[in-house]
Coordinates of C-alpha atoms in Angstrom, one line a residue:
Chain A
M13 CA 173.6 66.6 112.5
N14 CA 172.3 66.1 116.0
Q15 CA 171.0 69.6 116.0
L16 CA 169.1 69.0 112.7
L17 CA 167.5 65.9 114.2
L18 CA 166.5 67.7 117.4
D19 CA 165.2 70.7 115.4
L20 CA 163.1 68.5 113.2
S21 CA 161.6 66.6 116.1
A22 CA 160.9 70.0 117.7
V23 CA 158.9 71.2 114.7
L24 CA 157.0 68.0 114.6
L25 CA 156.2 68.2 118.3
L26 CA 155.2 71.8 118.0
A27 CA 152.8 71.0 115.1
L28 CA 151.3 68.1 117.1
G29 CA 151.1 70.3 120.1
L30 CA 149.2 73.1 118.3
R31 CA 146.8 70.6 116.8
G32 CA 146.3 68.8 120.1
L33 CA 145.5 72.1 121.9
A34 CA 142.5 72.4 119.7
K35 CA 140.9 69.2 121.1
L36 CA 139.6 68.9 124.6
R37 CA 140.8 65.4 125.2
T38 CA 144.4 66.0 124.1
A39 CA 144.8 69.6 125.0
R40 CA 146.8 69.2 128.2
M41 CA 149.2 66.6 126.8
A42 CA 149.6 68.8 123.7
N43 CA 150.6 71.7 125.9
G44 CA 153.3 69.4 127.4
L45 CA 154.4 68.3 124.0
A46 CA 154.9 71.9 122.9
A47 CA 156.9 72.7 126.0
L48 CA 159.0 69.6 125.4
A49 CA 159.5 70.8 121.8
I50 CA 160.9 74.1 123.0
G51 CA 163.2 72.2 125.4
L52 CA 164.5 70.0 122.6
A53 CA 165.1 73.1 120.5
V54 CA 167.2 74.7 123.3
V55 CA 169.2 71.5 123.7
G56 CA 169.8 71.3 119.9
L57 CA 171.0 74.9 119.9
L58 CA 173.3 74.4 122.8
V59 CA 174.8 71.2 121.3
S60 CA 175.7 73.1 118.2
Q61 CA 176.9 76.4 119.6
G62 CA 178.4 75.2 122.9
L63 CA 178.0 76.7 126.3
A64 CA 179.9 80.0 125.8
G65 CA 178.4 82.7 128.0
W66 CA 176.6 80.2 130.2
P67 CA 176.5 82.5 133.3
W68 CA 174.4 85.0 131.3
M69 CA 172.1 82.2 130.2
L70 CA 171.6 81.0 133.8
G71 CA 171.0 84.5 134.9
G72 CA 168.3 85.0 132.3
L73 CA 166.8 81.7 133.2
A74 CA 166.7 82.4 136.9
V75 CA 165.2 85.9 136.7
G76 CA 162.8 85.5 133.7
G77 CA 161.9 81.9 134.3
G78 CA 161.6 82.5 138.1
I79 CA 159.2 85.4 137.8
G80 CA 157.3 83.6 135.1
V81 CA 156.8 80.5 137.4
V82 CA 155.7 82.6 140.3
L83 CA 153.2 84.7 138.3
A84 CA 151.8 81.7 136.5
L85 CA 151.1 79.8 139.7
R86 CA 149.7 82.8 141.5
V87 CA 147.5 84.7 139.1
P88 CA 143.8 84.2 139.6
M89 CA 141.8 82.6 136.8
T90 CA 139.8 85.8 136.4
A91 CA 142.9 87.7 135.4
M92 CA 143.9 85.2 132.6
P93 CA 143.4 87.6 129.6
E94 CA 145.6 90.2 131.2
T95 CA 148.2 87.6 132.0
V96 CA 148.3 86.3 128.5
A97 CA 148.7 89.9 127.3
L98 CA 151.6 90.5 129.6
F99 CA 153.4 87.3 128.6
N100 CA 152.8 88.2 125.0
G101 CA 154.3 91.6 125.4
C102 CA 157.4 90.2 126.9
G103 CA 157.8 87.8 123.9
G104 CA 157.7 90.9 121.7
M105 CA 160.2 92.6 123.8
A106 CA 162.6 89.6 123.6
S107 CA 162.5 89.7 119.8
L108 CA 163.1 93.5 119.8
L109 CA 166.1 93.2 122.1
V110 CA 167.6 90.3 120.1
A111 CA 167.3 92.2 116.9
L112 CA 169.0 95.3 118.4
G113 CA 171.7 93.1 119.8
A114 CA 172.3 91.4 116.4
V115 CA 173.4 94.7 115.0
G116 CA 176.3 94.8 117.4
L117 CA 177.6 91.4 116.3
P118 CA 180.9 91.3 114.3
G119 CA 180.8 90.8 110.6
P120 CA 178.9 92.7 107.8
M121 CA 175.1 92.8 107.7
G122 CA 173.6 91.9 104.4
L123 CA 170.4 93.4 103.1
L124 CA 168.4 90.4 104.3
A125 CA 169.8 90.6 107.8
T126 CA 169.1 94.3 107.9
V127 CA 165.5 94.0 106.7
S128 CA 165.0 91.2 109.2
V129 CA 166.3 93.3 112.1
L130 CA 164.0 96.1 111.1
A131 CA 160.9 93.8 110.9
S132 CA 161.8 92.3 114.3
V133 CA 162.3 95.7 115.9
L134 CA 159.1 97.2 114.5
V135 CA 156.8 94.3 115.2
G136 CA 158.4 93.4 118.5
A137 CA 158.0 97.0 119.8
I138 CA 154.4 97.3 118.6
T139 CA 153.6 93.9 120.3
F140 CA 155.3 95.0 123.5
S141 CA 153.7 98.4 124.0
G142 CA 150.3 97.3 122.5
S143 CA 150.1 94.3 124.8
L144 CA 150.9 96.4 127.9
V145 CA 148.2 98.9 126.9
A146 CA 145.8 95.9 126.4
M147 CA 146.7 94.6 129.8
A148 CA 146.2 97.9 131.5
K149 CA 142.8 98.3 129.9
L150 CA 141.7 94.9 131.0
Q151 CA 142.9 95.6 134.5
E152 CA 141.0 98.9 134.2
W153 CA 144.1 100.8 135.0
L154 CA 143.7 102.7 131.8
D155 CA 140.6 104.4 130.3
T156 CA 139.9 105.3 126.8
P157 CA 141.0 109.0 126.5
A158 CA 138.5 111.2 124.6
W159 CA 141.1 112.4 122.1
T160 CA 141.7 108.9 120.9
Q161 CA 138.1 108.8 119.7
R162 CA 138.5 111.8 117.3
Q163 CA 139.6 111.4 113.7
A164 CA 142.9 113.1 114.8
R165 CA 144.2 109.7 116.1
H166 CA 144.4 108.4 112.5
A167 CA 146.6 111.4 111.6
V168 CA 148.8 110.7 114.7
N169 CA 149.2 107.0 113.9
I170 CA 149.8 107.6 110.2
T171 CA 152.5 110.1 111.0
L172 CA 154.1 107.7 113.4
A173 CA 154.0 104.9 110.8
V174 CA 155.5 107.1 108.1
A175 CA 158.2 108.2 110.6
C176 CA 158.9 104.5 111.3
L177 CA 159.3 103.8 107.6
A178 CA 161.7 106.8 107.2
C179 CA 163.8 105.4 110.0
C180 CA 163.9 102.0 108.2
V181 CA 165.1 103.6 105.0
V182 CA 167.8 105.4 107.0
V183 CA 169.0 102.1 108.5
V184 CA 168.9 100.2 105.1
Q185 CA 171.2 103.0 103.7
G186 CA 173.8 102.0 106.2
Q187 CA 173.0 104.2 109.2
P188 CA 172.4 101.9 112.2
W189 CA 171.6 104.9 114.5
G190 CA 168.2 105.0 112.8
L191 CA 167.3 102.0 115.0
A192 CA 167.0 104.1 118.1
P193 CA 164.3 106.5 116.9
L194 CA 162.6 103.5 115.2
T195 CA 162.3 101.7 118.5
V196 CA 160.8 104.7 120.2
L197 CA 158.4 105.5 117.4
A198 CA 157.3 101.9 117.1
L199 CA 156.6 101.7 120.8
L200 CA 154.5 104.9 120.5
L201 CA 152.7 103.4 117.5
G202 CA 151.8 100.3 119.5
I203 CA 150.2 102.6 122.1
G204 CA 148.6 104.8 119.5
L205 CA 147.0 101.8 117.8
T206 CA 145.7 100.0 120.9
L207 CA 144.6 103.0 123.1
P208 CA 141.5 103.9 121.0
I209 CA 140.2 100.4 121.1
G210 CA 137.4 99.8 123.6
G211 CA 137.7 97.4 126.5
A212 CA 135.1 95.0 125.0
D213 CA 137.2 94.5 121.9
M214 CA 140.4 93.8 123.9
P215 CA 140.4 90.0 123.4
V216 CA 140.5 90.5 119.7
V217 CA 143.5 92.8 120.1
I218 CA 145.3 90.4 122.4
S219 CA 144.8 87.6 119.9
L220 CA 146.1 89.8 117.1
L221 CA 149.1 90.9 119.1
N222 CA 149.7 87.2 119.8
S223 CA 149.9 86.7 116.1
Y224 CA 152.3 89.6 115.9
S225 CA 154.6 88.1 118.4
G226 CA 154.8 85.1 116.3
V227 CA 155.7 87.2 113.3
A228 CA 158.3 89.0 115.5
A229 CA 159.8 85.6 116.4
A230 CA 159.9 84.6 112.7
A231 CA 161.7 87.8 111.9
A232 CA 164.2 87.1 114.7
G233 CA 164.6 83.7 113.0
F234 CA 165.7 85.4 109.8
V235 CA 168.1 87.6 111.9
V236 CA 169.9 84.7 113.5
G237 CA 169.4 82.3 110.6
S238 CA 167.3 79.7 112.4
A239 CA 164.8 77.8 110.3
L240 CA 163.2 76.4 113.4
L241 CA 162.5 79.8 114.7
I242 CA 161.0 80.8 111.3
V243 CA 158.7 77.8 111.2
A244 CA 157.5 78.2 114.8
G245 CA 157.0 81.9 114.5
A246 CA 155.1 81.5 111.3
M247 CA 152.9 78.8 112.8
V248 CA 152.0 80.9 115.8
G249 CA 151.5 84.0 113.5
A250 CA 149.0 82.1 111.3
A251 CA 147.3 80.4 114.2
G252 CA 146.8 83.7 116.0
L253 CA 145.3 85.2 112.9
I254 CA 142.7 82.3 112.7
L255 CA 141.8 82.7 116.3
T256 CA 141.4 86.5 115.9
Q257 CA 139.0 85.8 113.0
V258 CA 137.0 83.4 115.1
M259 CA 136.6 85.9 117.9
C260 CA 135.6 88.7 115.4
T261 CA 132.9 86.3 114.0
A262 CA 131.6 85.6 117.5
M263 CA 131.2 89.3 118.2
N264 CA 129.9 90.1 114.7
R265 CA 132.7 92.7 114.3
S266 CA 135.0 93.0 111.4
L267 CA 138.7 93.1 112.2
T268 CA 139.0 96.6 110.5
S269 CA 136.2 98.0 112.6
V270 CA 137.8 96.7 115.7
L271 CA 141.1 98.1 114.8
F272 CA 140.2 101.5 113.4
G273 CA 136.5 102.0 114.4
G274 CA 137.3 103.3 117.9
A275 CA 135.6 102.1 121.1
L276 CA 132.1 100.6 120.7
G277 CA 130.1 102.6 123.2
A278 CA 132.0 105.9 122.7
S279 CA 131.6 106.1 119.0
A280 CA 127.8 105.9 119.3
G281 CA 127.7 108.8 121.8
A282 CA 130.4 111.0 120.3
G283 CA 128.3 111.5 117.1
G284 CA 126.9 115.0 118.0
G285 CA 129.8 115.9 120.2
E286 CA 127.8 115.3 123.4
K287 CA 128.8 112.2 125.3
K288 CA 125.8 110.1 126.4
E289 CA 125.2 110.2 130.0
A290 CA 124.4 106.9 131.6
E291 CA 121.0 106.5 130.1
S292 CA 118.2 106.4 132.6
Y293 CA 116.0 103.3 132.7
G294 CA 112.2 103.4 132.6
R295 CA 110.1 100.8 134.4
I296 CA 112.3 98.5 136.3
T297 CA 111.0 95.7 138.5
S298 CA 113.2 94.7 141.4
C299 CA 112.7 91.7 143.6
S300 CA 114.1 90.0 146.6
A301 CA 116.0 86.8 146.8
E302 CA 113.0 85.2 148.4
E303 CA 110.7 85.8 145.4
C304 CA 113.4 84.6 143.1
A305 CA 113.9 81.4 145.1
M306 CA 110.1 80.8 144.9
A307 CA 110.3 81.0 141.1
L308 CA 113.2 78.6 141.1
E309 CA 111.4 76.2 143.4
Q310 CA 108.5 76.0 140.9
A311 CA 110.6 75.8 137.8
E312 CA 111.2 72.7 135.7
R313 CA 113.9 74.1 133.6
V314 CA 116.4 76.7 134.7
V315 CA 119.2 78.3 132.6
F316 CA 122.0 80.3 134.2
V317 CA 123.8 82.9 132.2
P318 CA 127.1 83.5 133.9
G319 CA 129.2 86.6 133.0
Y320 CA 132.3 88.3 134.1
G321 CA 130.6 89.8 137.1
L322 CA 130.1 86.3 138.5
A323 CA 133.8 85.6 138.3
V324 CA 134.7 88.9 139.8
A325 CA 132.5 88.1 142.8
Q326 CA 134.1 84.7 143.0
A327 CA 130.6 83.2 143.0
Q328 CA 131.3 80.2 140.8
H329 CA 131.2 77.8 143.7
S330 CA 128.0 79.2 145.2
L331 CA 126.5 78.9 141.7
R332 CA 127.5 75.3 141.5
E333 CA 126.0 74.6 145.0
L334 CA 122.7 76.3 144.0
A335 CA 122.6 74.2 140.8
R336 CA 123.2 71.0 142.7
L337 CA 120.4 71.9 145.1
L338 CA 118.0 72.5 142.2
E339 CA 119.1 69.3 140.4
G340 CA 118.4 67.3 143.6
H341 CA 114.9 68.9 143.4
G342 CA 114.4 67.6 139.9
V343 CA 115.0 70.8 138.1
E344 CA 116.8 70.6 134.7
V345 CA 119.8 73.0 135.0
S346 CA 122.1 74.2 132.3
Y347 CA 124.5 77.1 131.7
A348 CA 124.3 79.3 128.6
I349 CA 127.7 80.3 127.5
H350 CA 128.1 83.2 125.1
P351 CA 131.1 82.8 122.8
V352 CA 132.7 85.9 124.4
A353 CA 131.4 85.5 128.0
G354 CA 134.0 86.6 130.4
R355 CA 136.8 88.7 128.9
M356 CA 137.9 86.3 126.2
P357 CA 136.3 83.4 124.3
G358 CA 136.4 80.3 126.4
H359 CA 137.3 82.3 129.5
M360 CA 133.9 81.5 131.2
N361 CA 134.4 77.8 130.6
V362 CA 137.7 77.9 132.4
L363 CA 136.2 79.7 135.3
L364 CA 133.2 77.3 135.6
A365 CA 135.6 74.4 135.3
E366 CA 137.4 75.7 138.3
A367 CA 134.1 75.3 140.2
D368 CA 133.6 71.7 139.1
V369 CA 130.6 72.5 136.9
P370 CA 129.9 69.4 134.7
Y371 CA 131.1 69.9 131.2
D372 CA 127.9 68.7 129.5
Q373 CA 125.8 71.4 131.2
L374 CA 127.7 74.2 129.5
V375 CA 125.6 74.9 126.4
E376 CA 126.8 77.1 123.6
M377 CA 124.7 80.0 122.3
D378 CA 123.5 78.4 119.0
V379 CA 122.3 75.3 120.8
I380 CA 120.6 77.0 123.7
N381 CA 118.9 79.9 121.9
P382 CA 116.0 77.7 120.5
E383 CA 115.6 76.3 124.1
F384 CA 114.8 79.6 125.8
P385 CA 111.1 79.6 124.9
R386 CA 110.6 76.4 126.9
T387 CA 112.7 77.7 129.8
D388 CA 110.9 78.7 133.0
V389 CA 113.5 80.7 134.7
V390 CA 116.7 82.4 133.4
I391 CA 119.1 83.8 135.9
V392 CA 121.6 86.3 134.5
L393 CA 124.6 86.6 136.8
G394 CA 126.9 89.5 136.0
A395 CA 126.4 89.3 132.3
N396 CA 125.0 92.3 130.4
D397 CA 125.8 93.0 126.8
V398 CA 125.6 89.4 125.8
V399 CA 121.9 89.2 126.7
N400 CA 120.9 92.6 125.3
P401 CA 117.9 92.1 123.1
Q402 CA 118.6 95.4 121.3
A403 CA 121.5 93.7 119.5
K404 CA 118.7 91.8 117.7
N405 CA 115.9 94.4 117.2
D406 CA 117.3 97.9 117.5
P407 CA 119.3 99.0 114.4
S408 CA 120.4 102.2 116.2
S409 CA 122.1 100.2 119.0
P410 CA 125.9 100.0 118.7
L411 CA 125.6 96.3 119.5
F412 CA 123.2 95.7 116.6
G413 CA 124.0 92.6 114.8
M414 CA 126.1 91.0 117.6
P415 CA 124.7 87.5 118.3
V416 CA 123.2 87.4 121.8
L417 CA 121.6 84.9 124.1
E418 CA 117.9 85.3 123.5
V419 CA 116.9 85.2 127.2
D420 CA 114.0 87.5 126.6
Q421 CA 112.2 84.5 125.1
A422 CA 112.1 82.7 128.4
R423 CA 109.1 82.9 130.7
S424 CA 110.8 84.8 133.4
V425 CA 114.3 86.4 133.7
Y426 CA 116.1 87.4 136.9
V427 CA 119.1 89.7 136.5
V428 CA 121.5 89.6 139.4
K429 CA 123.5 92.9 139.3
R430 CA 125.0 95.3 141.7
G431 CA 123.4 98.3 140.2
L432 CA 122.0 99.7 137.0
G433 CA 125.5 100.5 135.6
A434 CA 126.1 100.0 131.9
G435 CA 127.9 96.9 130.6
Y436 CA 131.5 96.6 129.6
A437 CA 130.7 98.1 126.2
G438 CA 128.9 101.0 128.0
I439 CA 125.5 100.5 126.5
K440 CA 122.0 100.5 128.0
N441 CA 120.2 97.1 128.2
G442 CA 116.6 97.0 127.2
L443 CA 116.2 93.5 128.8
F444 CA 116.0 95.2 132.2
E445 CA 112.8 97.0 131.2
L446 CA 110.9 94.0 129.9
P447 CA 107.8 92.9 131.9
Q448 CA 109.1 89.4 132.4
T449 CA 112.4 90.7 133.8
A450 CA 113.1 91.3 137.5
M451 CA 116.3 92.7 138.9
V452 CA 117.8 91.2 142.0
F453 CA 120.2 93.9 143.2
G454 CA 123.3 92.7 145.1
D455 CA 126.6 91.1 144.9
A456 CA 126.4 87.8 142.9
K457 CA 127.8 85.7 145.6
A458 CA 125.6 87.2 148.3
V459 CA 122.5 86.8 146.2
L460 CA 123.3 83.2 145.3
N461 CA 124.0 82.3 149.0
G462 CA 120.7 84.0 149.8
L463 CA 118.9 81.9 147.2
I464 CA 120.5 78.7 148.7
T465 CA 119.3 79.7 152.2
E466 CA 115.8 80.5 151.0
L467 CA 115.5 77.2 149.0
R468 CA 116.8 75.2 152.0
G469 CA 114.2 77.0 154.1
M470 CA 111.5 75.8 151.7
G471 CA 112.7 72.2 152.3
V472 CA 114.3 71.8 148.9
G473 CA 117.5 70.3 150.2
K474 CA 115.7 67.8 152.4
K475 CA 114.0 66.2 149.4
A476 CA 117.4 65.8 147.8
L477 CA 118.8 64.1 150.8
A478 CA 115.8 61.8 151.0
A479 CA 116.4 60.9 147.3
V480 CA 120.0 60.0 148.1
Chain B
M27 CA 175.7 84.1 110.2
S28 CA 172.8 82.3 108.5
D29 CA 173.8 79.1 106.7
F30 CA 170.9 79.1 104.3
S31 CA 169.8 81.4 101.6
L32 CA 166.9 83.9 101.5
N33 CA 165.2 81.6 99.0
E34 CA 165.1 78.7 101.5
A35 CA 164.1 80.9 104.3
L36 CA 161.1 82.3 102.4
W37 CA 160.0 78.7 101.6
V38 CA 160.3 77.8 105.3
L39 CA 158.2 80.9 106.2
L40 CA 155.5 80.1 103.6
L41 CA 155.2 76.5 104.6
G42 CA 155.2 77.3 108.3
S43 CA 152.4 79.8 107.8
L44 CA 150.3 77.3 105.8
L45 CA 150.9 74.7 108.5
G46 CA 149.7 77.2 111.2
F47 CA 146.5 77.9 109.2
E48 CA 145.8 74.2 108.7
L49 CA 146.5 73.1 112.3
I50 CA 143.9 75.5 113.8
G51 CA 140.9 74.6 111.8
K52 CA 138.1 73.9 114.2
V53 CA 138.5 74.7 117.9
P54 CA 135.7 74.3 120.4
P55 CA 135.1 77.7 122.1
T56 CA 136.0 76.2 125.4
L57 CA 139.5 76.0 124.2
H58 CA 140.0 79.4 122.7
T59 CA 141.6 80.9 125.8
P60 CA 143.9 78.0 126.5
L61 CA 144.8 77.8 122.8
M62 CA 145.7 81.5 122.7
S63 CA 147.7 81.1 125.9
G64 CA 149.5 78.0 124.5
A65 CA 150.3 79.6 121.2
N66 CA 151.6 82.6 123.0
A67 CA 153.9 80.4 125.0
I68 CA 155.2 78.9 121.8
S69 CA 155.9 82.4 120.4
G70 CA 158.4 82.8 123.2
I71 CA 160.6 80.4 121.1
T72 CA 162.4 83.6 120.2
L73 CA 164.5 82.6 123.3
L74 CA 166.6 80.6 120.7
A75 CA 167.6 83.8 119.1
A76 CA 168.5 85.2 122.6
L77 CA 170.7 82.2 123.3
A78 CA 172.4 82.5 119.9
L79 CA 173.0 86.2 120.7
I80 CA 174.6 85.3 124.0
G81 CA 176.7 82.6 122.5
Q82 CA 178.0 84.8 119.7
A83 CA 178.4 88.1 121.5
P84 CA 182.0 89.3 121.6
S85 CA 181.6 91.6 124.6
P86 CA 179.8 91.6 128.0
P87 CA 177.4 94.4 127.2
L88 CA 176.1 92.5 124.3
Q89 CA 175.9 89.3 126.4
A90 CA 174.0 91.2 129.0
L91 CA 171.5 92.4 126.4
G92 CA 171.1 88.8 125.3
A93 CA 170.6 87.8 128.9
V94 CA 167.8 90.4 129.3
A95 CA 166.2 89.2 126.0
L96 CA 166.5 85.6 127.3
G97 CA 164.8 86.6 130.5
F98 CA 161.9 88.2 128.7
A99 CA 161.5 85.2 126.4
L100 CA 161.7 82.6 129.2
F101 CA 159.2 84.6 131.2
N102 CA 156.9 84.2 128.2
V103 CA 157.6 80.5 127.6
I104 CA 157.7 79.1 131.1
G105 CA 154.9 81.3 132.4
G106 CA 152.8 80.7 129.3
F107 CA 153.1 76.9 129.4
L108 CA 152.4 76.8 133.2
V109 CA 149.4 79.0 133.0
T110 CA 148.0 77.0 130.1
D111 CA 148.5 73.8 132.0
R112 CA 146.7 75.3 135.0
M113 CA 143.7 76.1 132.8
L114 CA 143.6 72.7 131.1
A115 CA 144.0 70.8 134.4
M116 CA 140.6 72.0 135.3
F117 CA 139.0 70.4 132.3
R118 CA 140.8 67.2 132.8
R119 CA 139.7 66.8 136.4
R120 CA 136.1 67.2 135.4
G121 CA 136.5 64.9 132.3
G122 CA 137.8 62.2 134.6
A123 CA 134.9 62.5 136.9
A124 CA 132.3 62.2 134.1

């Protein structure tokens, strides 16, 4: 009875937590509520089943929890998507192991239990290996191998899937050894499904795998007969699906084309068999930090477009300093945030928050796009694909149709970039060739600090001090 | 070992899914990453199954398997909630200043 009460409160808190996480004001408390809910659920379970095997429990807590704490407190904010992928994969692994272990428990296995075990093993394994591949791709440890872009990959994956099903049939017919090949094949399937997907689509994949790990948890709930586990798993599964859909909409990609269409840039080039070399650019204007600073000094309205490159260069704080300087000078400053800026939706907001950028200056794409024509200076910092005008006006571009920040509408655009390399999706950017665009080559942080020095040299900071 | 029928379990599954769909209606883009991270931490609730396995396992090898599963799940849960909190703490500090 006590357990029932605890379980019910846990479900209630989990629901409140998930809902609260969707609102800025309540998000942090909601996260705490969800953690509390899991704590209650653990207490409930231990009350009902007793503490048998407690040394094993403590061991798992010390090792798993300990590593989790260290990693969570140490990982830099730029590596957040990879970290979520890693956590997610481990959740899948846990479901997989529990299901395998449940087979060894005494007592007969009914059909329901068997099917649950199979689902848990299958989904858990795919989640685990898929998440690890996603993590490796985001870390840029793994490339997209060429063979995965050929049609043959579908044959490989379909073969693996059929083999998995065959193993399931074997297990259902009372041959538990089928679980061993099933585990291996499902792990391979997770790799086979994730490897062909390009780095730019990885956030969608992580979100989908997050949903899978919920499904795996629900399946584990069927295995051990826990209603709480089923509810929580189903909630996460459903919530993950919604988030996945939201991300796909933001990138104007359908889920099927993300999952089965291959990598974005590669599929465009692989058409005739010849892989597109890094396309050469025509007329490029490059300029120094000094010229850029002069344009900023004259401007009334400046929009910064931060991208992942800014975060990699750890230049958020320099950006914030430059923005303060300009504000003191009477310049209207805002930041244009593309829905998928960074490596994941909302990632850039987190990174800028870290640098104390005021919340109300972060403007979403739909709101800022009409504002670009009356913007004097746009500074693009380490962003590329999300400001590519070809997504709007070149039907042959692989990006065509993706909503972008229309910075080409502004009076002048400065693109801070280390070189003319292609973006994350591997596609040339027509913005760089426009007459109103100038490239400022260099590391984002160095360029920003250069701009600050130049502006101070022009006496911009002094005015601000006088005003204070 | 389950004390409820397939029927009930399926109802629970269906209603849980519907709840999940309903709870995540509108989310400001700012919160997509923390929300994904938080939801991911919740999915580590599979740790309950690991605990149940340890409790019911008749032999040390099976208990050890349960302990490994528990370790993976706790890594997911504890790490996930902490990392989410770290992200959200940044918004809070700024919200307080405004």
